Amino acid sequence: MTTRPDRGGEQPSRPPAVETSVPPIPEQAGAARTADLPEAARPAPADVPPTVGKPAVDDGPARKPDRAQYGVCAFLALVGGLVIADATRIGRAINTADPIGPKPVPILLGVLLLIVAAVYAVDVARGGAGEPEAGEDVDLTSPIDWRTVLLLIGAFLVNAVLIDRLGWVISGTLLFWGSAYALGNRHYVRNLLIAVALSLITFYAFAIGLGVDLPAGVLQGIL
């Protein structure tokens, strides 16, 4: 007879619980390979948002045209026009050895100078500016040294005016000496000797090497 628990009797023994073992879940091959990778090479988790490219860097306001460069354009155009005008005054000296004549080459040179001046002006208008070369210690924002520029122009003008009257040796000496003075060299005697040597070398180099006689001027018969 069994004793009921509500009457103070002992409770009947229960059968022992059967332990059930859950078999382990096999690991996936891809997960094992991912676990073997170093931490830096593991793929990012799915919840990480994709990387966004760096924003564009603002280079600041657009460059203003360098108006000083228009002077270079005007100078190139002026030289090109003078070359063409001077070439048109060359006479026709066509022979069997030179069927083209002396006109086409200077005219072509003048036209190329005009084209370069036009292209340069368009580039300056679009904001183009000279860039310093690697290792070049030049400040492009510094003002122009007009004194040096005017002295150089004066040396070339003196040479152009005096070359027919005094000859290349004297006018070339003044050109080389004046250019050295304009660029800041103050060794007057040494520069004069170097200028005379350069003038004589170029005079005889043109006469002997190229067959072109430069004006001798007042030294005609001496050189």
Short mmCIF file of C-alpha atoms in Angstrom, two decimals:
data_model
loop_
_atom_site.label_atom_id
_atom_site.label_comp_id
_atom_site.label_asym_id
_atom_site.label_seq_id
_atom_site.Cartn_x
_atom_site.Cartn_y
_atom_site.Cartn_z
CA MET A 1 0.00 0.00 0.00
CA THR A 2 1.26 3.46 -0.81
CA THR A 3 1.15 6.22 1.70
CA ARG A 4 -0.45 9.45 0.60
CA PRO A 5 1.56 12.61 1.19
CA ASP A 6 -1.42 14.52 2.57
CA ARG A 7 -1.71 12.02 5.43
CA GLY A 8 1.79 12.52 6.70
CA GLY A 9 3.33 9.52 5.11
CA GLU A 10 6.64 9.39 3.32
CA GLN A 11 6.71 10.36 -0.31
CA PRO A 12 7.47 7.63 -2.77
CA SER A 13 10.88 7.66 -4.37
CA ARG A 14 11.08 8.94 -7.89
CA PRO A 15 13.06 7.28 -10.64
CA PRO A 16 16.44 8.84 -11.36
CA ALA A 17 16.51 11.41 -14.20
CA VAL A 18 18.14 10.28 -17.37
CA GLU A 19 20.90 12.64 -18.45
CA THR A 20 20.66 13.54 -22.10
CA SER A 21 23.81 14.72 -23.80
CA VAL A 22 23.57 17.24 -26.66
CA PRO A 23 25.96 16.44 -29.48
CA PRO A 24 28.41 19.31 -30.29
CA ILE A 25 27.72 21.44 -33.33
CA PRO A 26 30.40 20.93 -35.94
CA GLU A 27 32.38 24.08 -36.83
CA GLN A 28 32.23 25.37 -40.34
CA ALA A 29 35.37 25.19 -42.44
CA GLY A 30 35.24 28.88 -43.31
CA ALA A 31 34.99 29.89 -39.68
CA ALA A 32 38.00 27.74 -38.80
CA ARG A 33 40.07 29.35 -41.51
CA THR A 34 38.99 32.82 -40.33
CA ALA A 35 39.94 32.01 -36.75
CA ASP A 36 43.42 30.95 -37.85
CA LEU A 37 44.04 34.32 -39.57
CA PRO A 38 45.79 37.10 -37.65
CA GLU A 39 43.61 39.81 -36.24
CA ALA A 40 44.74 42.43 -38.77
CA ALA A 41 43.80 40.16 -41.71
CA ARG A 42 40.34 39.13 -40.45
CA PRO A 43 37.38 40.47 -42.43
CA ALA A 44 35.41 43.29 -40.89
CA PRO A 45 32.11 42.36 -39.28
CA ALA A 46 28.95 42.89 -41.27
CA ASP A 47 27.65 45.67 -39.05
CA VAL A 48 30.66 47.93 -39.74
CA PRO A 49 29.67 50.63 -42.26
CA PRO A 50 31.76 50.88 -45.41
CA THR A 51 34.58 53.40 -45.43
CA VAL A 52 33.87 56.70 -47.07
CA GLY A 53 36.48 58.40 -49.25
CA LYS A 54 38.27 61.46 -48.00
CA PRO A 55 36.55 64.74 -48.83
CA ALA A 56 38.05 66.85 -51.55
CA VAL A 57 40.67 69.28 -50.36
CA ASP A 58 39.86 72.89 -51.05
CA ASP A 59 42.85 74.59 -52.66
CA GLY A 60 41.47 78.01 -51.83
CA PRO A 61 40.27 80.68 -54.22
CA ALA A 62 41.13 80.49 -57.91
CA ARG A 63 44.36 82.11 -59.01
CA LYS A 64 44.19 85.58 -60.45
CA PRO A 65 45.92 86.21 -63.79
CA ASP A 66 49.49 87.42 -63.41
CA ARG A 67 49.26 90.67 -65.35
CA ALA A 68 53.04 91.03 -65.46
CA GLN A 69 53.16 88.03 -67.82
CA TYR A 70 51.21 90.00 -70.40
CA GLY A 71 54.34 92.11 -70.86
CA VAL A 72 56.22 88.98 -71.95
CA CYS A 73 53.41 88.16 -74.38
CA ALA A 74 53.54 91.67 -75.83
CA PHE A 75 57.33 91.47 -76.16
CA LEU A 76 57.15 88.15 -78.03
CA ALA A 77 54.45 89.52 -80.33
CA LEU A 78 56.50 92.67 -80.99
CA VAL A 79 59.63 90.69 -81.83
CA GLY A 80 57.63 88.38 -84.11
CA GLY A 81 56.12 91.36 -85.94
CA LEU A 82 59.52 93.01 -86.38
CA VAL A 83 61.06 89.79 -87.70
CA ILE A 84 58.28 89.40 -90.27
CA ALA A 85 58.48 93.07 -91.31
CA ASP A 86 62.25 92.86 -91.70
CA ALA A 87 62.00 89.60 -93.67
CA THR A 88 59.66 91.13 -96.22
CA ARG A 89 62.39 93.63 -97.18
CA ILE A 90 64.86 90.88 -98.09
CA GLY A 91 65.50 90.77 -101.82
CA ARG A 92 64.94 87.72 -103.97
CA ALA A 93 68.27 85.90 -104.15
CA ILE A 94 67.27 82.50 -105.52
CA ASN A 95 69.82 80.30 -107.25
CA THR A 96 70.28 76.62 -107.97
CA ALA A 97 72.06 76.05 -104.64
CA ASP A 98 69.27 77.72 -102.64
CA PRO A 99 65.93 77.55 -104.52
CA ILE A 100 63.91 78.66 -101.50
CA GLY A 101 65.73 81.90 -100.78
CA PRO A 102 66.36 83.69 -97.49
CA LYS A 103 62.79 84.90 -96.85
CA PRO A 104 60.86 81.83 -95.64
CA VAL A 105 62.95 81.05 -92.56
CA PRO A 106 62.64 84.46 -90.81
CA ILE A 107 58.97 84.71 -91.80
CA LEU A 108 58.34 81.27 -90.28
CA LEU A 109 60.22 82.30 -87.14
CA GLY A 110 58.13 85.46 -86.81
CA VAL A 111 54.88 83.53 -87.25
CA LEU A 112 55.94 81.02 -84.58
CA LEU A 113 56.73 83.89 -82.19
CA LEU A 114 53.25 85.33 -82.75
CA ILE A 115 51.66 81.92 -82.10
CA VAL A 116 53.67 81.46 -78.90
CA ALA A 117 52.64 84.94 -77.73
CA ALA A 118 48.96 84.18 -78.36
CA VAL A 119 49.06 80.79 -76.62
CA TYR A 120 50.95 82.30 -73.69
CA ALA A 121 48.38 85.10 -73.34
CA VAL A 122 45.51 82.60 -73.27
CA ASP A 123 47.30 80.55 -70.59
CA VAL A 124 47.87 83.65 -68.45
CA ALA A 125 44.21 84.67 -68.84
CA ARG A 126 43.17 81.25 -67.53
CA GLY A 127 45.26 81.70 -64.40
CA GLY A 128 48.49 80.03 -65.49
CA ALA A 129 51.58 81.03 -63.55
CA GLY A 130 55.19 79.99 -63.43
CA GLU A 131 56.11 77.34 -60.88
CA PRO A 132 59.51 77.18 -59.19
CA GLU A 133 61.71 74.26 -60.14
CA ALA A 134 62.79 71.72 -57.57
CA GLY A 135 65.40 73.31 -55.35
CA GLU A 136 64.90 76.75 -56.87
CA ASP A 137 64.94 79.40 -54.16
CA VAL A 138 62.81 82.02 -55.91
CA ASP A 139 59.84 83.86 -54.50
CA LEU A 140 57.39 84.33 -57.37
CA THR A 141 55.39 86.83 -55.33
CA SER A 142 58.32 89.26 -54.98
CA PRO A 143 58.10 92.46 -57.08
CA ILE A 144 60.02 92.87 -60.32
CA ASP A 145 63.45 94.48 -60.10
CA TRP A 146 62.75 97.15 -62.70
CA ARG A 147 66.20 98.71 -62.31
CA THR A 148 67.92 95.52 -63.48
CA VAL A 149 65.40 95.05 -66.29
CA LEU A 150 65.84 98.61 -67.57
CA LEU A 151 69.63 98.39 -67.42
CA LEU A 152 69.60 95.18 -69.47
CA ILE A 153 67.25 96.73 -72.03
CA GLY A 154 69.52 99.78 -72.21
CA ALA A 155 72.59 97.58 -72.85
CA PHE A 156 70.84 95.85 -75.76
CA LEU A 157 69.61 99.15 -77.22
CA VAL A 158 73.10 100.67 -77.06
CA ASN A 159 74.46 97.62 -78.88
CA ALA A 160 71.76 97.87 -81.56
CA VAL A 161 72.46 101.58 -82.14
CA LEU A 162 76.28 101.42 -82.15
CA ILE A 163 76.95 98.10 -83.90
CA ASP A 164 77.00 99.65 -87.40
CA ARG A 165 78.98 102.76 -86.41
CA LEU A 166 81.53 101.33 -83.98
CA GLY A 167 81.46 97.67 -85.02
CA TRP A 168 80.61 94.50 -83.18
CA VAL A 169 83.80 94.31 -81.13
CA ILE A 170 83.17 97.66 -79.43
CA SER A 171 79.36 97.41 -79.21
CA GLY A 172 79.58 93.79 -78.08
CA THR A 173 82.06 94.78 -75.39
CA LEU A 174 79.62 97.40 -74.13
CA LEU A 175 76.82 94.83 -74.25
CA PHE A 176 78.67 92.20 -72.20
CA TRP A 177 80.10 94.71 -69.74
CA GLY A 178 76.74 96.46 -69.30
CA SER A 179 74.91 93.16 -68.77
CA ALA A 180 77.36 92.16 -66.05
CA TYR A 181 76.93 95.56 -64.37
CA ALA A 182 73.13 95.31 -64.55
CA LEU A 183 73.22 91.88 -62.89
CA GLY A 184 75.23 93.23 -59.95
CA ASN A 185 78.85 92.42 -60.80
CA ARG A 186 81.12 95.29 -59.76
CA HIS A 187 84.53 93.95 -60.92
CA TYR A 188 84.82 96.63 -63.59
CA VAL A 189 88.32 95.94 -64.95
CA ARG A 190 87.96 92.17 -64.96
CA ASN A 191 84.53 92.39 -66.60
CA LEU A 192 85.93 94.72 -69.27
CA LEU A 193 88.71 92.26 -70.16
CA ILE A 194 86.24 89.37 -70.31
CA ALA A 195 83.85 91.43 -72.47
CA VAL A 196 86.63 92.29 -74.96
CA ALA A 197 87.67 88.63 -75.15
CA LEU A 198 84.09 87.48 -75.75
CA SER A 199 83.57 90.09 -78.48
CA LEU A 200 86.74 89.08 -80.32
CA ILE A 201 85.94 85.36 -80.00
CA THR A 202 82.42 85.77 -81.38
CA PHE A 203 83.66 88.08 -84.17
CA TYR A 204 86.18 85.56 -85.49
CA ALA A 205 83.89 82.58 -84.80
CA PHE A 206 81.26 84.06 -87.11
CA ALA A 207 83.82 85.13 -89.71
CA ILE A 208 85.84 81.90 -89.82
CA GLY A 209 83.42 79.25 -88.61
CA LEU A 210 80.19 80.44 -90.28
CA GLY A 211 81.47 82.72 -93.02
CA VAL A 212 79.41 85.64 -91.68
CA ASP A 213 81.23 88.97 -91.39
CA LEU A 214 80.01 90.99 -88.41
CA PRO A 215 80.35 94.79 -88.72
CA ALA A 216 83.91 95.89 -88.00
CA GLY A 217 83.03 99.60 -87.76
CA VAL A 218 85.93 101.88 -86.82
CA LEU A 219 88.19 98.83 -86.53
CA GLN A 220 87.85 98.04 -90.24
CA GLY A 221 91.26 97.01 -91.56
CA ILE A 222 92.61 96.29 -88.09
CA LEU A 223 90.67 93.12 -87.34
#
